[in-house]
PDB file of C-alpha atoms in Angstrom:
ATOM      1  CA  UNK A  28       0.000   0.000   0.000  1.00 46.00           C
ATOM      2  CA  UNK A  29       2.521   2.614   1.184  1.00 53.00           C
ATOM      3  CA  UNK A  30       2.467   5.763   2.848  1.00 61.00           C
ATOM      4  CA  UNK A  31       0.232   8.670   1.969  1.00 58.00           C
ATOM      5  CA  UNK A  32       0.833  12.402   2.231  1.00 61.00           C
ATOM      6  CA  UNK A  33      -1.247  15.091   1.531  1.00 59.00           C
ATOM      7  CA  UNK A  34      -0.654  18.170   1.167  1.00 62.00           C
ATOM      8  CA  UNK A  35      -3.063  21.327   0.928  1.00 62.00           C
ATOM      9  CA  UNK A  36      -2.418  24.819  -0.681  1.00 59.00           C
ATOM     10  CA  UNK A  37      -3.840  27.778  -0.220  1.00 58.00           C
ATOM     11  CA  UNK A  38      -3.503  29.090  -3.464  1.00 56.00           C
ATOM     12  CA  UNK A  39      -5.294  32.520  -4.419  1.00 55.00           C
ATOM     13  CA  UNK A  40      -8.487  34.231  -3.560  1.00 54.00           C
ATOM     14  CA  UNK A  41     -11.401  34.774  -5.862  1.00 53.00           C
ATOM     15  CA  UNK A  42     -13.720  37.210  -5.349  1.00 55.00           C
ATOM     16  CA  UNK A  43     -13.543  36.395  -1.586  1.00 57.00           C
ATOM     17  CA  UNK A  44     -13.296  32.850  -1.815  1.00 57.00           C
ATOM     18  CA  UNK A  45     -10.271  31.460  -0.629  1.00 58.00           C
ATOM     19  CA  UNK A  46      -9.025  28.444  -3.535  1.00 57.00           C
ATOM     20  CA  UNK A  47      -7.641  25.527  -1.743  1.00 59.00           C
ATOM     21  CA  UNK A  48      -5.423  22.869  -4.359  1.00 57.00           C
ATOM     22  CA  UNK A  49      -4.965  19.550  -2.460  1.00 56.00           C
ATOM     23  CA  UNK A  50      -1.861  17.380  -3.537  1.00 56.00           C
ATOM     24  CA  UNK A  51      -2.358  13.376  -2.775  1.00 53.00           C
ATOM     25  CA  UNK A  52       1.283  11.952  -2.925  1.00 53.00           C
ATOM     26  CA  UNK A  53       2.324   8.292  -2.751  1.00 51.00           C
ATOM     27  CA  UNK A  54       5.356   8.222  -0.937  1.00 49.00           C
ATOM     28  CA  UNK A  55       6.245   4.445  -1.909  1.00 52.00           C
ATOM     29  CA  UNK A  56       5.193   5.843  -5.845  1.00 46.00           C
ATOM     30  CA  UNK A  57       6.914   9.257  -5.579  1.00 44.00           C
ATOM     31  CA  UNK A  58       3.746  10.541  -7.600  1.00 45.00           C
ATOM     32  CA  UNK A  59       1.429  13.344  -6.936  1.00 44.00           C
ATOM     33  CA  UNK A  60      -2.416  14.266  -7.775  1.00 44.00           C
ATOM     34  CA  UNK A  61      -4.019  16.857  -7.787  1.00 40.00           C
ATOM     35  CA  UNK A  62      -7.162  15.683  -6.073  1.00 40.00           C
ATOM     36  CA  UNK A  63      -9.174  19.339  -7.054  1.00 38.00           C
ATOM     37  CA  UNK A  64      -9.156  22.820  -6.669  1.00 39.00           C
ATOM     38  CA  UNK A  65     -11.615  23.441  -4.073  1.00 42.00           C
ATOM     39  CA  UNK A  66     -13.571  26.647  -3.811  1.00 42.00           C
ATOM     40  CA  UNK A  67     -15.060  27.533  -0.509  1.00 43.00           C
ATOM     41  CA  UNK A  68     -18.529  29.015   0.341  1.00 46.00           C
ATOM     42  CA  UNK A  69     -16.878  31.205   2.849  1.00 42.00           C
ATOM     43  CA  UNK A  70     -16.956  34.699   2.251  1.00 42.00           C
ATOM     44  CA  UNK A  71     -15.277  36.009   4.970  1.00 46.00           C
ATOM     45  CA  UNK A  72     -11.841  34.886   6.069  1.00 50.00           C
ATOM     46  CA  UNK A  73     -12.476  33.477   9.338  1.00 52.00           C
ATOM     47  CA  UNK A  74     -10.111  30.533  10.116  1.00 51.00           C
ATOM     48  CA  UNK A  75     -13.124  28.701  12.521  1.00 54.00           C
ATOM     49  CA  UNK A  76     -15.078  28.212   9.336  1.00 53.00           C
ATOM     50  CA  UNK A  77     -11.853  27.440   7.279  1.00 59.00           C
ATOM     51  CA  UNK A  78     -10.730  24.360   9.801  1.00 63.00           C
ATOM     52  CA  UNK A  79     -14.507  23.257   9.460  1.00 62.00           C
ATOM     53  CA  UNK A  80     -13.892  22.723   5.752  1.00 66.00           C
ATOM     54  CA  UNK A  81     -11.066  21.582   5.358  1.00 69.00           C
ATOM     55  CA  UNK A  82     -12.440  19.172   8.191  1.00 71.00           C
ATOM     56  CA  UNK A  83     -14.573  18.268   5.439  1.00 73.00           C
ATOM     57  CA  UNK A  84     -11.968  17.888   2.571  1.00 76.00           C
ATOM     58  CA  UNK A  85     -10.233  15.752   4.579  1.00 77.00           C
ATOM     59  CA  UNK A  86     -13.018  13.341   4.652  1.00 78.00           C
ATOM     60  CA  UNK A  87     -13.011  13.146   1.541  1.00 79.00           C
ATOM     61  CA  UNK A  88      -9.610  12.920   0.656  1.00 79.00           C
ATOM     62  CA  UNK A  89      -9.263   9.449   3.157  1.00 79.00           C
ATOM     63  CA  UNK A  90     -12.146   8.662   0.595  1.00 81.00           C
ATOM     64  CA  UNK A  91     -10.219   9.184  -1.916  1.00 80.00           C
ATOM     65  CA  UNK A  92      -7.377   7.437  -0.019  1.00 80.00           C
ATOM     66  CA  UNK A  93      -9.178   4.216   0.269  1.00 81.00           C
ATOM     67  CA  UNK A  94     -10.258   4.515  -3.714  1.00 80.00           C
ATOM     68  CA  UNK A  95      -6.326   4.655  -4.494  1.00 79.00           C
ATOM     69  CA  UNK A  96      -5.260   2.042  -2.274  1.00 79.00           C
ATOM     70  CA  UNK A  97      -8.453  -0.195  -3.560  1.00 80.00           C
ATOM     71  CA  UNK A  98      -6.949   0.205  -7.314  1.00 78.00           C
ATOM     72  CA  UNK A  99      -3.317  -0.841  -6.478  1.00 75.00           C
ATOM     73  CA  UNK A 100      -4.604  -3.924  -4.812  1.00 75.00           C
ATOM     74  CA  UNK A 101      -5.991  -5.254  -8.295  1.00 66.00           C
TER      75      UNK A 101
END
């Protein structure tokens, strides 16, 4: 399976909207993905509602995780 690092980015602001890239990288591999770009409904920079969501993101990126390690098992 190997070890997983992930890695996010805060990357530029758009219209108020802080842009978040997240960067998925086998360790074992030595490869990286870009998951997504990820585009928050928060309009106003307030770190509370920031950790919330990327609370959220990573969720989904153990997920995503799981999907990975799933394919390099077949």
């Amino acid at each position: 399976m190997g070890s997983w690092r992930f890695e996010v980015f805060k990357t530029a602001c758009y219209v108020g909207f802080p842009i978040f890239v997240v960067v998925m990288q086998n360790l074992q591999l030595t490869e990286k993905f870009i998951i997504q770009d990820l585009i928050t409904e928060i309009q106003k920079k307030d770190l509370k509602g920031e950790r919330i969501l990327l609370e959220k993101k990573k969720e989904a990126i153990l997920r995503d995780q799981k999907y990975w390690e799933s394919l390099s098992k077949e």
